[in-house]
Coordinates of N, CA and C in Angstrom, one line a residue:
G1 N 31.2 8.7 -36.8 CA 30.9 9.2 -35.4 C 32.4 8.5 -35.3
K2 N 33.6 7.8 -34.3 CA 34.3 6.9 -34.0 C 34.1 5.8 -33.5
P3 N 34.5 4.4 -33.9 CA 33.5 3.3 -32.9 C 33.7 3.4 -32.0
A4 N 33.4 2.5 -31.2 CA 33.8 2.9 -29.9 C 34.8 1.6 -29.3
G5 N 36.1 1.7 -28.7 CA 36.7 0.7 -28.3 C 37.2 0.2 -27.6
L6 N 37.8 -1.2 -27.5 CA 37.3 -2.1 -26.9 C 37.6 -2.0 -25.2
P7 N 36.4 -3.0 -25.0 CA 36.1 -2.6 -23.4 C 37.3 -3.5 -21.9
P8 N 37.4 -2.9 -21.5 CA 38.6 -3.4 -20.5 C 39.1 -5.2 -20.4
E9 N 40.1 -5.5 -20.2 CA 39.8 -7.7 -20.4 C 39.6 -7.4 -19.0
R10 N 38.7 -8.2 -18.9 CA 37.9 -9.3 -17.1 C 38.9 -9.5 -17.0
S11 N 39.1 -9.7 -15.3 CA 40.1 -10.9 -14.3 C 38.8 -11.7 -14.8
N12 N 40.2 -12.7 -14.3 CA 39.4 -14.2 -14.2 C 39.0 -14.2 -13.2
E13 N 38.9 -13.9 -12.4 CA 37.9 -13.7 -10.9 C 36.2 -13.1 -11.9
K14 N 36.5 -12.3 -12.3 CA 35.6 -12.1 -12.9 C 34.5 -13.1 -14.1
K15 N 35.0 -13.2 -15.1 CA 34.8 -14.1 -15.9 C 34.4 -15.0 -15.0
T16 N 34.8 -15.7 -14.0 CA 34.5 -17.1 -13.2 C 33.1 -16.5 -13.4
F17 N 32.9 -15.1 -11.4 CA 31.9 -14.6 -11.4 C 30.5 -14.5 -12.3
T18 N 30.9 -14.0 -13.7 CA 29.8 -14.0 -14.9 C 29.8 -15.3 -14.5
K19 N 30.2 -16.6 -15.6 CA 30.0 -18.0 -16.0 C 29.4 -18.6 -14.6
E20 N 29.2 -18.4 -13.2 CA 28.6 -19.4 -12.3 C 26.8 -18.3 -12.5
R21 N 27.7 -17.0 -12.3 CA 26.4 -16.5 -12.7 C 25.2 -17.2 -14.0
A22 N 25.9 -16.7 -14.7 CA 24.4 -17.2 -16.5 C 24.8 -18.9 -15.3
E23 N 24.9 -20.0 -15.4 CA 24.6 -21.2 -14.7 C 23.3 -21.0 -13.4
E24 N 23.8 -19.9 -12.6 CA 22.5 -20.6 -11.6 C 21.0 -19.3 -12.9
L25 N 21.3 -18.8 -13.5 CA 20.3 -17.3 -14.0 C 19.9 -18.7 -15.1
L26 N 20.4 -19.8 -16.4 CA 20.0 -20.6 -17.1 C 19.5 -22.1 -16.6
Q27 N 19.4 -22.4 -14.7 CA 19.3 -23.3 -13.8 C 17.9 -23.0 -13.5
K28 N 17.5 -21.5 -13.2 CA 16.7 -21.1 -11.9 C 15.3 -21.0 -13.5
K29 N 15.8 -20.2 -15.0 CA 15.0 -20.3 -15.9 C 14.6 -22.2 -17.1
I30 N 15.2 -22.7 -16.9 CA 15.2 -23.5 -16.9 C 14.1 -24.3 -16.1
S31 N 14.0 -24.7 -14.9 CA 13.2 -25.0 -13.5 C 11.6 -24.6 -13.6
E32 N 11.9 -22.8 -14.0 CA 10.4 -21.9 -13.8 C 10.2 -22.7 -15.3
A33 N 10.9 -22.9 -15.8 CA 9.7 -23.7 -17.5 C 9.3 -24.5 -18.0
F34 N 10.0 -25.9 -16.7 CA 10.2 -27.6 -17.9 C 9.8 -28.3 -16.0
K35 N 9.1 -27.1 -14.7 CA 9.3 -27.4 -13.7 C 8.6 -28.8 -13.7
Y36 N 7.6 -29.6 -14.6 CA 6.5 -30.4 -14.7 C 7.2 -31.8 -15.4
L37 N 8.9 -31.6 -16.0 CA 9.3 -31.8 -16.8 C 10.5 -33.6 -15.8
P38 N 10.5 -34.2 -15.4 CA 11.5 -35.0 -14.4 C 13.1 -34.6 -14.8
L39 N 13.2 -35.0 -15.6 CA 14.9 -35.0 -17.4 C 15.1 -32.9 -16.3
C40 N 14.5 -32.1 -16.6 CA 14.9 -30.5 -16.0 C 15.9 -31.1 -14.9
D41 N 16.6 -31.4 -14.1 CA 17.6 -30.6 -13.0 C 18.5 -30.2 -12.6
K42 N 19.5 -29.7 -11.8 CA 20.4 -28.8 -12.0 C 21.5 -30.0 -12.7
E43 N 21.5 -31.7 -12.9 CA 22.3 -31.7 -12.3 C 22.3 -31.8 -14.7
L44 N 21.0 -31.9 -14.8 CA 21.8 -31.9 -16.8 C 21.4 -30.3 -17.3
V45 N 21.8 -29.5 -16.0 CA 21.9 -28.0 -16.6 C 23.2 -27.8 -17.0
K46 N 24.2 -28.4 -15.6 CA 25.6 -28.9 -15.2 C 26.0 -29.2 -15.9
V47 N 26.0 -30.9 -16.9 CA 26.4 -31.1 -18.1 C 26.4 -30.1 -19.3
M48 N 25.1 -29.9 -20.0 CA 24.2 -29.7 -20.9 C 25.3 -27.5 -20.8
F49 N 25.5 -27.1 -19.4 CA 26.3 -26.0 -19.8 C 27.5 -25.9 -20.0
P50 N 28.6 -26.8 -19.6 CA 30.1 -26.3 -20.4 C 30.3 -27.2 -22.0
M51 N 28.6 -27.8 -22.6 CA 29.2 -28.1 -23.7 C 29.0 -26.8 -24.6
F52 N 27.8 -25.5 -24.2 CA 27.5 -24.3 -25.4 C 29.2 -23.7 -24.6
Q53 N 29.8 -23.7 -24.1 CA 30.8 -22.4 -23.9 C 32.1 -23.4 -25.0
D54 N 32.3 -24.3 -25.6 CA 33.1 -24.0 -26.7 C 32.9 -23.9 -28.0
M55 N 33.9 -22.8 -28.6 CA 32.6 -22.0 -29.4 C 32.7 -23.0 -30.7
E56 N 34.2 -23.9 -31.3 CA 34.1 -24.4 -31.9 C 32.4 -25.7 -32.4
T57 N 31.8 -26.0 -30.4 CA 30.0 -26.0 -30.8 C 29.2 -25.8 -31.5
N58 N 29.6 -24.6 -30.8 CA 28.7 -23.4 -31.3 C 28.7 -22.8 -32.2
K59 N 29.8 -22.5 -33.3 CA 29.5 -22.7 -34.7 C 28.9 -23.6 -35.6
R60 N 29.2 -25.0 -35.0 CA 29.2 -25.8 -35.9 C 27.0 -25.5 -35.8
L61 N 26.6 -26.0 -34.4 CA 25.1 -26.1 -34.0 C 24.6 -24.7 -34.5
V62 N 25.0 -23.2 -34.7 CA 24.4 -21.7 -35.4 C 24.8 -23.1 -36.4
Y63 N 25.9 -24.2 -38.1 CA 25.9 -23.5 -39.5 C 24.7 -25.2 -39.5
R64 N 24.7 -25.7 -38.6 CA 23.4 -27.3 -38.4 C 22.5 -26.4 -38.1
V65 N 21.9 -25.4 -37.9 CA 20.8 -24.8 -37.6 C 19.7 -24.7 -38.5
L66 N 20.9 -23.1 -39.4 CA 21.2 -22.5 -40.7 C 20.7 -23.0 -42.1
V67 N 21.8 -24.9 -41.7 CA 21.8 -25.3 -43.0 C 19.4 -26.0 -42.8
F68 N 19.7 -26.5 -41.6 CA 18.1 -27.0 -41.5 C 17.7 -26.4 -41.5
L69 N 17.6 -25.0 -41.8 CA 16.2 -23.8 -42.0 C 16.8 -23.7 -43.2
L70 N 17.9 -23.7 -43.9 CA 17.7 -23.4 -45.9 C 16.8 -24.5 -46.1
F71 N 17.0 -25.6 -45.5 CA 16.4 -26.4 -46.2 C 14.6 -26.8 -45.9
E72 N 14.6 -26.6 -45.4 CA 13.2 -26.5 -45.1 C 12.3 -25.7 -45.6
I73 N 13.2 -23.9 -45.7 CA 12.4 -22.8 -46.9 C 12.1 -23.5 -48.2
T74 N 13.1 -23.8 -48.4 CA 13.8 -24.3 -49.9 C 13.8 -25.0 -49.9
P75 N 13.5 -26.4 -50.2 CA 13.3 -27.5 -50.3 C 14.0 -28.3 -51.5
G76 N 14.3 -27.8 -52.7 CA 14.7 -27.8 -53.9 C 16.3 -27.8 -53.8
I77 N 16.3 -26.5 -52.8 CA 18.5 -26.8 -52.4 C 18.9 -28.4 -51.7
K78 N 17.4 -28.3 -51.4 CA 18.6 -29.7 -50.6 C 18.8 -30.9 -51.2
E79 N 17.8 -31.4 -52.6 CA 17.8 -32.1 -53.0 C 19.4 -32.2 -53.4
S80 N 19.3 -31.0 -54.0 CA 20.8 -31.1 -55.0 C 22.1 -30.7 -54.2
W81 N 22.0 -30.6 -53.0 CA 22.7 -30.8 -52.3 C 22.9 -32.2 -51.1
I82 N 22.3 -33.0 -51.0 CA 22.1 -34.7 -50.8 C 23.2 -35.1 -51.6
G83 N 24.3 -35.7 -50.8 CA 25.3 -36.3 -51.6 C 25.9 -35.3 -51.8
D84 N 26.2 -34.2 -52.5 CA 27.0 -33.9 -52.3 C 28.7 -33.9 -52.1
S85 N 29.3 -33.8 -52.3 CA 30.9 -33.6 -51.8 C 31.5 -33.0 -51.5
L86 N 30.9 -31.9 -51.5 CA 32.1 -30.4 -51.6 C 32.5 -30.8 -49.2
P87 N 33.7 -30.2 -49.4 CA 34.7 -30.3 -46.9 C 32.7 -29.9 -46.2
C88 N 32.3 -28.6 -46.9 CA 32.3 -27.9 -45.7 C 30.2 -28.6 -45.2
L89 N 29.6 -29.4 -45.8 CA 28.7 -30.4 -45.9 C 29.3 -31.6 -45.1
E90 N 30.4 -31.4 -46.1 CA 30.3 -33.4 -44.8 C 31.2 -33.0 -43.6
R91 N 31.7 -31.6 -43.2 CA 31.9 -32.0 -41.9 C 30.6 -31.5 -40.8
L92 N 29.2 -30.6 -42.0 CA 28.1 -30.5 -41.5 C 27.0 -31.6 -40.7
N93 N 27.8 -33.0 -41.8 CA 26.9 -34.0 -41.7 C 25.0 -33.1 -41.9
V94 N 25.0 -32.9 -43.5 CA 24.5 -32.7 -44.6 C 23.7 -33.6 -44.5
N95 N 24.3 -34.9 -44.6 CA 23.4 -35.9 -45.3 C 22.5 -36.5 -44.8
E96 N 22.4 -36.5 -43.0 CA 22.1 -36.7 -42.0 C 20.8 -36.7 -42.2
F97 N 20.1 -34.8 -42.9 CA 19.1 -33.8 -42.5 C 18.1 -34.8 -43.1
S98 N 17.1 -35.6 -42.8 CA 16.2 -36.0 -43.7 C 15.4 -35.7 -44.3
D99 N 14.0 -36.1 -44.3 CA 12.3 -35.8 -45.2 C 11.6 -35.8 -44.4
K100 N 11.7 -36.8 -43.1 CA 11.1 -36.3 -41.8 C 10.0 -34.7 -41.8
P101 N 8.9 -34.4 -41.1 CA 8.4 -33.5 -40.9 C 9.3 -33.4 -39.0
L102 N 9.0 -32.5 -38.5 CA 9.6 -32.3 -37.3 C 8.4 -32.2 -36.1

């Protein structure tokens, strides 16, 4: 078949509504999951939520998690990458990963 076409462009009002709804749902889920922890309150969600709206931050987070998992699954790769001067590894701060267990 044919690939699906692009969805219609969303209005700014629709984008704002979706963002606010996502923040409300996140606050509800976090308060339910961590109701016994004093640090998880609405103010924390308000501070953390905008951080995950940045595309570059999200990319960096995903790459760091993938590198971390790669190092955990195959320790030999970690030893060969630490101290390497590849630009992509420098941007991900690969040298910050230590041998400490989770």
